[in-house]
Amino acid sequence: GPTSVTVGTRVNVTGASFKAGEANIIVTYDGAEVASGLTAGANGDWTASFSVPASPMGSHLVGASGSITPAAMVAAVTINVTPAMTITPSSGFVSTPITVTGTGFTANRAVTITYEGASISVTPRPSTNAQGSFTASFAAPRSKGGQHKVTATDGVASREAVWSMDSTAPPVPKLTSPGSGQRISLFGNVPVTFRWSEVTDPSGVYYTLELDTLPDFPKPILRKENLTSTNCTTGGPLPYGSYYWRIKAIDGAYNESSEIVYKRKKSI
């Protein structure tokens, strides 16, 4: 069968049985010149190379002719273009701009991009041109750190690539109030405000706060998730007693920081 290639592949071409020393030999791809200025050797042979031009999926003809030998006398060779896809950059953070480039797809068709199987909204919707090429850009969606499959399809042809999401945990927040060396001294059975230091992460940061009477937090009496500020006030008063509280940072790629636990006795 025909040789299968992707757009941009370097192809070597060998000619034979031309006239000895024949000049002005050219190589064509679907009739368009891709190599020229070739001269046959004493035995009528010659070699050339070219990069496969942007062209849609399917069969394409490579031909040749010279100053003496017409194209009609040269047996054309068929090569088969197959789709290819690249994704740049190959890794990043939540909201990193991702560019998907495709070549050798079907000509003039709408393209759908999926990220882990979920369709990505790209405006305007990408489509292939007459040469089967397209470009689409989108922001990396919030997703778990690690590798994710990105797929492009035109309904006939499809290709996929792997994109790596940030898998580095954010810094550990520092508890500032009630914090190290402090005791919660309250007059009355009132709500308590917990405060901690801000941390940053390229994928964005969310905080989770937990409060329990036991150090291993088996059943937190307070758990607040997806906090974006660096403080949280209990919804109601806390009974007097000893409490453990902890805070951790979770970035947009669901990477979690470690936790620091403080025990503080609430007293009159």
Coordinates of C-alpha atoms in Angstrom, one line a residue, residues 21-136:
G21 CA 22.5 14.1 -17.4
E22 CA 18.9 15.3 -17.9
A23 CA 18.5 18.7 -16.2
N24 CA 15.7 20.8 -14.7
I25 CA 14.0 17.8 -13.1
I26 CA 11.2 18.8 -10.7
V27 CA 9.2 16.8 -8.1
T28 CA 5.5 17.6 -7.7
Y29 CA 3.0 16.9 -4.9
D30 CA -0.6 16.8 -6.2
G31 CA 0.8 18.8 -9.2
A32 CA 2.5 21.5 -7.1
E33 CA 6.3 21.8 -7.3
V34 CA 8.0 20.7 -4.1
A35 CA 11.6 20.1 -5.4
S36 CA 13.4 21.5 -8.4
G37 CA 16.8 22.1 -10.0
L38 CA 17.7 18.4 -10.1
T39 CA 20.0 16.8 -12.6
A40 CA 20.1 13.1 -13.5
G41 CA 23.4 11.2 -13.2
A42 CA 25.2 9.3 -16.0
N43 CA 22.9 6.4 -15.4
G44 CA 19.7 8.5 -15.4
D45 CA 19.2 8.3 -11.6
W46 CA 18.6 11.2 -9.2
T47 CA 17.5 11.7 -5.6
A48 CA 15.6 14.5 -3.9
S49 CA 13.7 15.2 -0.7
F50 CA 10.8 17.4 0.4
S51 CA 8.5 18.0 3.4
V52 CA 5.0 16.9 3.0
P53 CA 2.9 20.1 2.5
A54 CA -0.3 20.8 4.5
S55 CA -2.9 18.6 3.0
P56 CA -6.0 16.7 4.1
M57 CA -6.2 13.1 5.2
G58 CA -6.0 10.6 2.3
S59 CA -4.1 9.8 -0.8
H60 CA -1.8 12.2 -2.6
L61 CA 0.3 11.8 -5.8
V62 CA 4.0 12.5 -6.1
G63 CA 5.2 12.9 -9.6
A64 CA 8.3 14.2 -11.5
S65 CA 9.3 15.5 -14.9
G66 CA 12.5 16.8 -16.5
S67 CA 13.6 18.8 -19.5
I68 CA 13.4 15.7 -21.7
T69 CA 11.1 13.4 -19.7
P70 CA 7.4 14.6 -19.5
A71 CA 5.4 14.0 -16.3
A72 CA 3.1 11.6 -18.3
M73 CA 6.0 9.2 -18.8
V74 CA 6.8 9.0 -15.1
A75 CA 4.9 6.6 -12.9
A76 CA 3.5 8.7 -10.0
V77 CA 3.8 7.3 -6.4
T78 CA 0.8 7.5 -4.0
I79 CA 1.4 8.6 -0.4
N80 CA -1.2 8.5 2.4
V81 CA -1.5 11.5 4.7
T82 CA -2.7 10.6 8.2
P83 CA -3.8 13.1 11.0
A84 CA -1.4 14.5 13.5
M85 CA -2.0 16.6 16.6
T86 CA 0.3 18.6 18.9
I87 CA -0.5 20.3 22.2
T88 CA 1.5 23.2 23.7
P89 CA 2.6 23.6 26.3
S90 CA 2.6 20.0 27.4
S91 CA 2.0 20.9 31.1
G92 CA 0.9 23.7 33.2
F93 CA -1.6 24.9 35.8
V94 CA -5.3 25.6 36.1
S95 CA -6.2 28.3 33.5
T96 CA -2.9 27.8 31.5
P97 CA -3.7 28.6 27.9
I98 CA -3.5 25.4 25.8
T99 CA -3.1 25.4 22.1
V100 CA -4.1 22.3 20.0
T101 CA -2.8 22.2 16.5
G102 CA -4.0 19.6 14.0
T103 CA -2.8 18.6 10.5
G104 CA -3.9 16.0 8.0
F105 CA -7.5 16.0 9.3
T106 CA -10.5 16.0 7.0
A107 CA -10.9 19.2 5.0
N108 CA -13.5 21.8 5.9
R109 CA -15.0 20.2 9.0
A110 CA -15.9 21.5 12.5
V111 CA -13.6 20.2 15.2
T112 CA -14.5 19.1 18.7
I113 CA -12.0 19.3 21.5
T114 CA -12.5 17.1 24.6
Y115 CA -10.5 17.1 27.9
E116 CA -10.9 13.8 29.7
G117 CA -13.9 13.1 27.5
A118 CA -15.7 16.3 28.3
S119 CA -16.3 18.8 25.5
I120 CA -14.4 22.0 25.8
S121 CA -16.1 25.2 24.7
V122 CA -13.9 27.0 22.2
T123 CA -15.1 30.3 20.7
P124 CA -15.2 30.6 17.8
R125 CA -15.6 26.8 17.2
P126 CA -12.5 25.6 15.4
S127 CA -12.7 24.0 12.0
T128 CA -10.3 22.5 9.5
N129 CA -9.3 24.5 6.4
A130 CA -9.1 23.1 2.9
Q131 CA -5.7 21.5 3.8
G132 CA -7.2 19.7 6.8
S133 CA -5.4 21.9 9.4
F134 CA -6.8 23.7 12.4
T135 CA -5.7 25.5 15.6
A136 CA -7.8 25.7 18.8

